[in-house]
PDB file of C-alpha atoms in Angstrom:
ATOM      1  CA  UNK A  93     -36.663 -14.184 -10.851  1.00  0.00           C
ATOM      2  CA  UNK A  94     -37.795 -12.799  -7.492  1.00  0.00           C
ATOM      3  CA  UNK A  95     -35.054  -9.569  -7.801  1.00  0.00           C
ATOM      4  CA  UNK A  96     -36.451  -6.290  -7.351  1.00  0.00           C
ATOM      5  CA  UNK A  97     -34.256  -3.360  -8.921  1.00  0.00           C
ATOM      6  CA  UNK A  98     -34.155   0.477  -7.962  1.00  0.00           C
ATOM      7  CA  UNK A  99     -31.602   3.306  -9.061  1.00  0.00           C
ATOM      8  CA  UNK A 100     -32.047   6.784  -8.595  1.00  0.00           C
ATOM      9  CA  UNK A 101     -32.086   8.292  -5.490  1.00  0.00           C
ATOM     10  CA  UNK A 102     -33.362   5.366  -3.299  1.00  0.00           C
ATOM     11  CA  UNK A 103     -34.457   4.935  -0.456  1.00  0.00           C
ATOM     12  CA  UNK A 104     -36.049   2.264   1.939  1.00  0.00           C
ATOM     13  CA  UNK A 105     -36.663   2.391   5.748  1.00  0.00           C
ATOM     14  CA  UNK A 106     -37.804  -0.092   8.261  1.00  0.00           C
ATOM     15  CA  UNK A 107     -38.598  -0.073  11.514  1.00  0.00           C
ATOM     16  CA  UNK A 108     -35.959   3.084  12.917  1.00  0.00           C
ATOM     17  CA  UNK A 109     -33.299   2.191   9.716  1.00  0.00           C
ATOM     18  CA  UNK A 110     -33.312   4.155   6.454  1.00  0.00           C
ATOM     19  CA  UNK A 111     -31.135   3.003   3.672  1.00  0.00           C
ATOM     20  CA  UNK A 112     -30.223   5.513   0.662  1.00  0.00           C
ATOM     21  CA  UNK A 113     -28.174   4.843  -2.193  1.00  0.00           C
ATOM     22  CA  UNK A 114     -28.034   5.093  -5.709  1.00  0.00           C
ATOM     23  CA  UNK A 115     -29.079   1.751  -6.859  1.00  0.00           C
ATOM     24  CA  UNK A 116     -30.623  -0.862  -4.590  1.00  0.00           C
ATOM     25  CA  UNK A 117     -31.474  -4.621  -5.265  1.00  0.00           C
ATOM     26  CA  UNK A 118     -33.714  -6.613  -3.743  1.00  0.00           C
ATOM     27  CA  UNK A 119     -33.846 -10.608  -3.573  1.00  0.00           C
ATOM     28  CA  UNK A 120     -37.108 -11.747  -2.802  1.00  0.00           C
ATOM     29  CA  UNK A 121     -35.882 -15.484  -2.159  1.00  0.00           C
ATOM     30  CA  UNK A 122     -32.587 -14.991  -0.369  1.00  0.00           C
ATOM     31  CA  UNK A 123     -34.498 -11.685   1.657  1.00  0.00           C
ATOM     32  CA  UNK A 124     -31.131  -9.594   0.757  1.00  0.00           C
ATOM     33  CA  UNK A 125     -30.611  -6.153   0.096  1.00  0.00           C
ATOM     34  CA  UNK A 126     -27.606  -4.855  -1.576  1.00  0.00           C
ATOM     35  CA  UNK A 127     -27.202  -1.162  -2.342  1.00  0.00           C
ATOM     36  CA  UNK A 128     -24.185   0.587  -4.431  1.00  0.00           C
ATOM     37  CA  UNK A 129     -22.796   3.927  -4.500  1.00  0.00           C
ATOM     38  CA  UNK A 130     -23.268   6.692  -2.537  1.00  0.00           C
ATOM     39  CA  UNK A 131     -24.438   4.383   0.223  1.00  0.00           C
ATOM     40  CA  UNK A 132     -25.514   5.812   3.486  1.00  0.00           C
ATOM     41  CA  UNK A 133     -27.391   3.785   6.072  1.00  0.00           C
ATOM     42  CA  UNK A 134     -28.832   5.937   9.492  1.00  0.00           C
ATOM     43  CA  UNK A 135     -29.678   3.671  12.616  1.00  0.00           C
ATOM     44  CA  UNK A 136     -32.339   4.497  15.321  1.00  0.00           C
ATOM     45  CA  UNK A 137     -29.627   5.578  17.332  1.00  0.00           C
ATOM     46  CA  UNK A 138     -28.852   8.568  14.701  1.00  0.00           C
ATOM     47  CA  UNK A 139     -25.364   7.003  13.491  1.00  0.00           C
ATOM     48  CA  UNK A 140     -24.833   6.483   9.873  1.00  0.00           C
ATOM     49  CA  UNK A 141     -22.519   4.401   8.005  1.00  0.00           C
ATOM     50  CA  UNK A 142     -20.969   5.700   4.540  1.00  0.00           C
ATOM     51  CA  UNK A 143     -19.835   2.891   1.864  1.00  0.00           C
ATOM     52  CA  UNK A 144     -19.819   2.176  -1.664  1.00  0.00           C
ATOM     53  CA  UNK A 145     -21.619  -1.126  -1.607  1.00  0.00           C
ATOM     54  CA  UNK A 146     -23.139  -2.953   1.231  1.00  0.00           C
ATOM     55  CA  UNK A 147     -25.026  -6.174   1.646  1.00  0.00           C
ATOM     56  CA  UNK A 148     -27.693  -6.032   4.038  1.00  0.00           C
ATOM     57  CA  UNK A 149     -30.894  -8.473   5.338  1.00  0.00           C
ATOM     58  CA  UNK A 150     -34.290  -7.025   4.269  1.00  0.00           C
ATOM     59  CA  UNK A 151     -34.397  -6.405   7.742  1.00  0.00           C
ATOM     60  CA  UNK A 152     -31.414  -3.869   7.813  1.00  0.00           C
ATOM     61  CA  UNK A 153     -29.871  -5.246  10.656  1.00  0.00           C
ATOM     62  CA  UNK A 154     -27.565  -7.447  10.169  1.00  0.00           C
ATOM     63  CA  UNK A 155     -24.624  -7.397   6.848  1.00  0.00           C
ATOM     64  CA  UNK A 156     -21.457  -6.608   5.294  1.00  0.00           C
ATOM     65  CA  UNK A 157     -20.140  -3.647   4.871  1.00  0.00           C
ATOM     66  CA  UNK A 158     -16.734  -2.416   2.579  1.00  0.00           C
ATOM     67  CA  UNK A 159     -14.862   0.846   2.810  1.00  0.00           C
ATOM     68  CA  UNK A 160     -17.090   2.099   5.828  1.00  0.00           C
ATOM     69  CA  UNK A 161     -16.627   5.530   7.162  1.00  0.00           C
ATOM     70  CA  UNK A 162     -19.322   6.314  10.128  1.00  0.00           C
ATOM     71  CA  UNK A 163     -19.978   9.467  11.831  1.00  0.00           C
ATOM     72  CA  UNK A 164     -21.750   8.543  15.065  1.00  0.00           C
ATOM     73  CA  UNK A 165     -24.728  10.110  17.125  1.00  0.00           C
ATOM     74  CA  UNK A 166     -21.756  12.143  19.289  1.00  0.00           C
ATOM     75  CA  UNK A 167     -20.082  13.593  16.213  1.00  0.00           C
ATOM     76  CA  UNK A 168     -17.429  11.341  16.364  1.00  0.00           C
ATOM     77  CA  UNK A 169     -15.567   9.098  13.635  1.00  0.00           C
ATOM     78  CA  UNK A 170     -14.939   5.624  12.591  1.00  0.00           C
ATOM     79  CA  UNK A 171     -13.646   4.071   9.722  1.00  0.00           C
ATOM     80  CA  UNK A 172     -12.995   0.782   8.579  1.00  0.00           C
ATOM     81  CA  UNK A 173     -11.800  -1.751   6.101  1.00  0.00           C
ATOM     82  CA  UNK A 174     -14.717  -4.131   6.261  1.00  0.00           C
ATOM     83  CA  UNK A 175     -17.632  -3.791   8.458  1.00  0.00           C
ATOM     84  CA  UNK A 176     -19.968  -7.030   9.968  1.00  0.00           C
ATOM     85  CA  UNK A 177     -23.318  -6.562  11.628  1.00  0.00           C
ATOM     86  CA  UNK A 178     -24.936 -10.215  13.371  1.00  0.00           C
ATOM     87  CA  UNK A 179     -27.582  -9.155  15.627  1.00  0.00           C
ATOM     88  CA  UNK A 180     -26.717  -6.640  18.216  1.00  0.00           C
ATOM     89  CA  UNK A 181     -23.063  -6.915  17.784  1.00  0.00           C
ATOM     90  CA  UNK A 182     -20.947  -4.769  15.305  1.00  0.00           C
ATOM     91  CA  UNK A 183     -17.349  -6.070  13.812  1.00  0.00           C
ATOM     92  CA  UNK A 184     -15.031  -3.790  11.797  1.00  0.00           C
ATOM     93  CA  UNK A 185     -11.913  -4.445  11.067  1.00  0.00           C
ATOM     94  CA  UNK A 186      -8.385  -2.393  10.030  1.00  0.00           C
ATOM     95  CA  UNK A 187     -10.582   0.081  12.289  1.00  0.00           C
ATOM     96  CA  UNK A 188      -9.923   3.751  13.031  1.00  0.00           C
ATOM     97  CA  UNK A 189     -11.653   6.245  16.093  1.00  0.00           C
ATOM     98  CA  UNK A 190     -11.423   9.759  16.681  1.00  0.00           C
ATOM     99  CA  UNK A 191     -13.847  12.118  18.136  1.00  0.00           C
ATOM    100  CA  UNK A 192     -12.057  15.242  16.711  1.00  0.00           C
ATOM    101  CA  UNK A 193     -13.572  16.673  13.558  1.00  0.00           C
ATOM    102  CA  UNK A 194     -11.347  17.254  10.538  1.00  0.00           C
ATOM    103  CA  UNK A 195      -9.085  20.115  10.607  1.00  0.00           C
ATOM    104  CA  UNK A 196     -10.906  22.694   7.920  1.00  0.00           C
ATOM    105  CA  UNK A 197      -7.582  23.461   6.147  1.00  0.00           C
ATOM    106  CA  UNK A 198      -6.006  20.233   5.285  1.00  0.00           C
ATOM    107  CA  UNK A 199      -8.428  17.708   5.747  1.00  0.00           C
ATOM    108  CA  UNK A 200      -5.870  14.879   5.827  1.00  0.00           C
ATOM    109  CA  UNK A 201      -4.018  15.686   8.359  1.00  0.00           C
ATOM    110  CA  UNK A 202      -4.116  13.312  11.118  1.00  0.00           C
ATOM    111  CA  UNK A 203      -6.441  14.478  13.680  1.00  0.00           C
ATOM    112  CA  UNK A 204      -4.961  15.826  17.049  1.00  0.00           C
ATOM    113  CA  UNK A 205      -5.425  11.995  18.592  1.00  0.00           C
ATOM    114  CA  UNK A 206      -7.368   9.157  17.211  1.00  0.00           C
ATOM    115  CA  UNK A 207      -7.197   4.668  18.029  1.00  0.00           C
ATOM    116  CA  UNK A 208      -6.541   2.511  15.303  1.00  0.00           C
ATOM    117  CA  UNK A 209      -7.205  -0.983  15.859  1.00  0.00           C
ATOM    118  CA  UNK A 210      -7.005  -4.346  14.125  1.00  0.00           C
ATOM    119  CA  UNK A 211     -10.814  -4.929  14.854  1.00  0.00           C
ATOM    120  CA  UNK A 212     -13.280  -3.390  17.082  1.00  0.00           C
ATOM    121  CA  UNK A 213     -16.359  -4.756  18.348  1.00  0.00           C
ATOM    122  CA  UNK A 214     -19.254  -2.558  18.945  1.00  0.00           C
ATOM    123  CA  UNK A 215     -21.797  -4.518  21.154  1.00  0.00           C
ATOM    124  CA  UNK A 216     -25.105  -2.661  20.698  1.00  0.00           C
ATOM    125  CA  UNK A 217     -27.015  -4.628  24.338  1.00  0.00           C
ATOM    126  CA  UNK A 218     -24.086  -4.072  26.383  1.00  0.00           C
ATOM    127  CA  UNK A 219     -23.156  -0.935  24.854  1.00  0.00           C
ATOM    128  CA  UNK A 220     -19.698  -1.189  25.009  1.00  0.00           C
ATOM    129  CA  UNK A 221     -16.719  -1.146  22.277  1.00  0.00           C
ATOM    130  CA  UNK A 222     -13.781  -3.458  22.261  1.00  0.00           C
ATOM    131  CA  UNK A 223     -10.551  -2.942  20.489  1.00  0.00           C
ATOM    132  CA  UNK A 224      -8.030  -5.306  20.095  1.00  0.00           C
ATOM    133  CA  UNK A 225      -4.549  -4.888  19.012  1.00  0.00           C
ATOM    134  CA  UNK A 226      -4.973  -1.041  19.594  1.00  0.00           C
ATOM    135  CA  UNK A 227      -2.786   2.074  18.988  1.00  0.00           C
ATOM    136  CA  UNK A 228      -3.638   5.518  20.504  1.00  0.00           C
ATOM    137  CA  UNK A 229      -1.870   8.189  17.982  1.00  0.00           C
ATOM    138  CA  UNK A 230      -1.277  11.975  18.871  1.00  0.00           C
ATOM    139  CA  UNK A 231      -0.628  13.888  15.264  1.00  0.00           C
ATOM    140  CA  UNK A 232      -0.182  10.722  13.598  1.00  0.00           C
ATOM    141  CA  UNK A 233       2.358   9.024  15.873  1.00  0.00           C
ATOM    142  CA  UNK A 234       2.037   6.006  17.874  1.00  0.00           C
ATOM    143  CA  UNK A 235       2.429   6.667  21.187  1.00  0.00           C
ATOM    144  CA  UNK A 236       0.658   3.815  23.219  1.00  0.00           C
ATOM    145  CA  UNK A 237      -0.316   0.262  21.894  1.00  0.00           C
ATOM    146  CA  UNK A 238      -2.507  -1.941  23.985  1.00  0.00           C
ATOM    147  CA  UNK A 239      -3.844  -5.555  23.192  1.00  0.00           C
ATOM    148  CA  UNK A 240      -7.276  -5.519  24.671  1.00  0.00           C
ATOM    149  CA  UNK A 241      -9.190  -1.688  25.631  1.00  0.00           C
ATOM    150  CA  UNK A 242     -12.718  -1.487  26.493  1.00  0.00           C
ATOM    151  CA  UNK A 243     -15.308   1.970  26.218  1.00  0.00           C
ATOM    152  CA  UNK A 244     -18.901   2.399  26.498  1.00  0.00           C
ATOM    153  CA  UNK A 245     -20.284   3.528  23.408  1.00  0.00           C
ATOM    154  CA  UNK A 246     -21.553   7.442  22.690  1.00  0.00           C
ATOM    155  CA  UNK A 247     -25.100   6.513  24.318  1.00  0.00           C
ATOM    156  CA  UNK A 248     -23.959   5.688  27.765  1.00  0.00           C
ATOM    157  CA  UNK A 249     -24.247   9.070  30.110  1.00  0.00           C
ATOM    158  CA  UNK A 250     -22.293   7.495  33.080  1.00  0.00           C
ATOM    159  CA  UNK A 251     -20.022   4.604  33.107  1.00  0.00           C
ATOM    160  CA  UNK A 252     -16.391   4.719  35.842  1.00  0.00           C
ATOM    161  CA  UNK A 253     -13.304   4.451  33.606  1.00  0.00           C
ATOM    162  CA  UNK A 254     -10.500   6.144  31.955  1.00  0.00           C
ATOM    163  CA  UNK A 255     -11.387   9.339  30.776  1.00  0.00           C
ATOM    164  CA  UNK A 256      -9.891  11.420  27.656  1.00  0.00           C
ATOM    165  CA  UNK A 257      -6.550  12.072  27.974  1.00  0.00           C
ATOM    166  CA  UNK A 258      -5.209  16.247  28.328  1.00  0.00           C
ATOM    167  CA  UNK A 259      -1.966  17.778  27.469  1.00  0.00           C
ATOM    168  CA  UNK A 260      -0.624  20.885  28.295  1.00  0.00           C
ATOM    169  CA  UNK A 261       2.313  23.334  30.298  1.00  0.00           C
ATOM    170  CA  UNK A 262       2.553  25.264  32.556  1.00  0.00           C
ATOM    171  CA  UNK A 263       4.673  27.429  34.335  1.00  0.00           C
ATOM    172  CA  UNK A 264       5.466  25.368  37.171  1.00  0.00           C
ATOM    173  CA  UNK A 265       5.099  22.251  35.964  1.00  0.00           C
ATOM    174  CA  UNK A 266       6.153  22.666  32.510  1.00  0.00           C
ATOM    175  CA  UNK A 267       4.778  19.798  29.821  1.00  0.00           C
ATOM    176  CA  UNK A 268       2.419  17.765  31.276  1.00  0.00           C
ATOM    177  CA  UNK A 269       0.093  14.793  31.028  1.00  0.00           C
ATOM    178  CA  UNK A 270      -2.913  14.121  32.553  1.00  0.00           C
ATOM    179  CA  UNK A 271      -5.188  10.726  32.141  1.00  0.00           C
ATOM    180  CA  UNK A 272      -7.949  11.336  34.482  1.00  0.00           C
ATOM    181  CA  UNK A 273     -10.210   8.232  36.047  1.00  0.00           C
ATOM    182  CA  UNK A 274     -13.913   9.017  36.593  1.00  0.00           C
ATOM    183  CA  UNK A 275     -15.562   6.796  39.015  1.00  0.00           C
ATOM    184  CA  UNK A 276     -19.336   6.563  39.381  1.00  0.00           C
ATOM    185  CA  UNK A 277     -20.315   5.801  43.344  1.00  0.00           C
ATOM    186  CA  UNK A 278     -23.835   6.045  42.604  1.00  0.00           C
ATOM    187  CA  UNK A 279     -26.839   6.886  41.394  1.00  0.00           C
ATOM    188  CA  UNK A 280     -26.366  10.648  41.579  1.00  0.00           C
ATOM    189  CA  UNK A 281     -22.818  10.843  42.839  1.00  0.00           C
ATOM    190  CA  UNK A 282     -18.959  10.069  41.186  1.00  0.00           C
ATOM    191  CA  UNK A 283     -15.674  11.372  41.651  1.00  0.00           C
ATOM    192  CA  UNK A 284     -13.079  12.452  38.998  1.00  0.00           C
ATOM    193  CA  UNK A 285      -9.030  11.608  40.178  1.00  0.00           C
TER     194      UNK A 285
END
């Protein structure tokens, strides 16, 4: 029937991709992959994507991906509803970021800030990320919603924008806020404001 069938602890790699899961199918005439439980698939840039079940080219680059949970190359956390690789270009949606780890006590507690977003686009040429219809939350509360917000993704070393926001007090200012804006002027020079 052209359908190739491995369970156990597999695993397949091609080109800079490995694949591992628990039981992986093969179709030889529709060149598909589709691997459940325990799924974990690492990408030459040294992110890996968690699922269940996910249904992948035999190429490994481009599928669809359900219940994804990612921990990226910087540390830093995504998670999803449904995940969509075409080519270069990654689509999750009912998406969640946060670079904070999770708090060794109570691991579901919100993180100290984090974006949720109806989808996210992760362009993987331009290496930037797109959210639309975004939230920021700070301990699990909404605090600023924004339709359209733009980042370069974890492998870009130097790129002007917003940069992570601080809070604090002090004793003469008291509570404060601070969104700082880092601006590259060139090759080997920027400026932070």
């Amino acid at each position: 029937l052209g359908v190739v069938v491995a369970s156990g602890h597999v695993e397949v790699s091609q080109e800079n991709r490995i694949l591992k899961a628990d039981t992986l199918t093969y179709n030889e005439r529709q060149k598909t992959v589709s691997a459940t439980g325990n799924v974990a698939l690492v990408d030459g840039s040294g992110n890996v994507a968690f699922a269940d079940y996910m249904d992948l080219s035999d190429d490994l680059k481009n599928g669809v991906i359900q219940n994804i949970r990612m921990l990226l190359a910087d540390k830093s956390r995504m998670a999803a509803a449904t995940g969509r690789r075409v080519g270069p270009v990654d689509e999750l949606t009912k998406a969640l970021y946060s670079p904070c780890k999770p708090c060794a006590a109570d691991p579901l507690r919100p993180p100290l800030w984090q974006l949720k977003a109806d989808r996210v686009v992760h362009d993987n040429t331009d290496h930037t990320i797109v959210y639309h219809n975004a939230w920021m939350e700070i301990f699990g509360l909404p605090v600023f919603y924004t339709p359209y917000f733009s980042t370069p993704d974890p492998t870009v070393k130097r790129k002007s924008g917003l940069l992570a926001p601080r809070f604090g007090s002090s004793s003469e200012l008291g509570q404060f806020f601070q969104l700082p804006y880092y601006w590259v002027t060139g090759p080997d020079s920027d400026l932070t404001f």
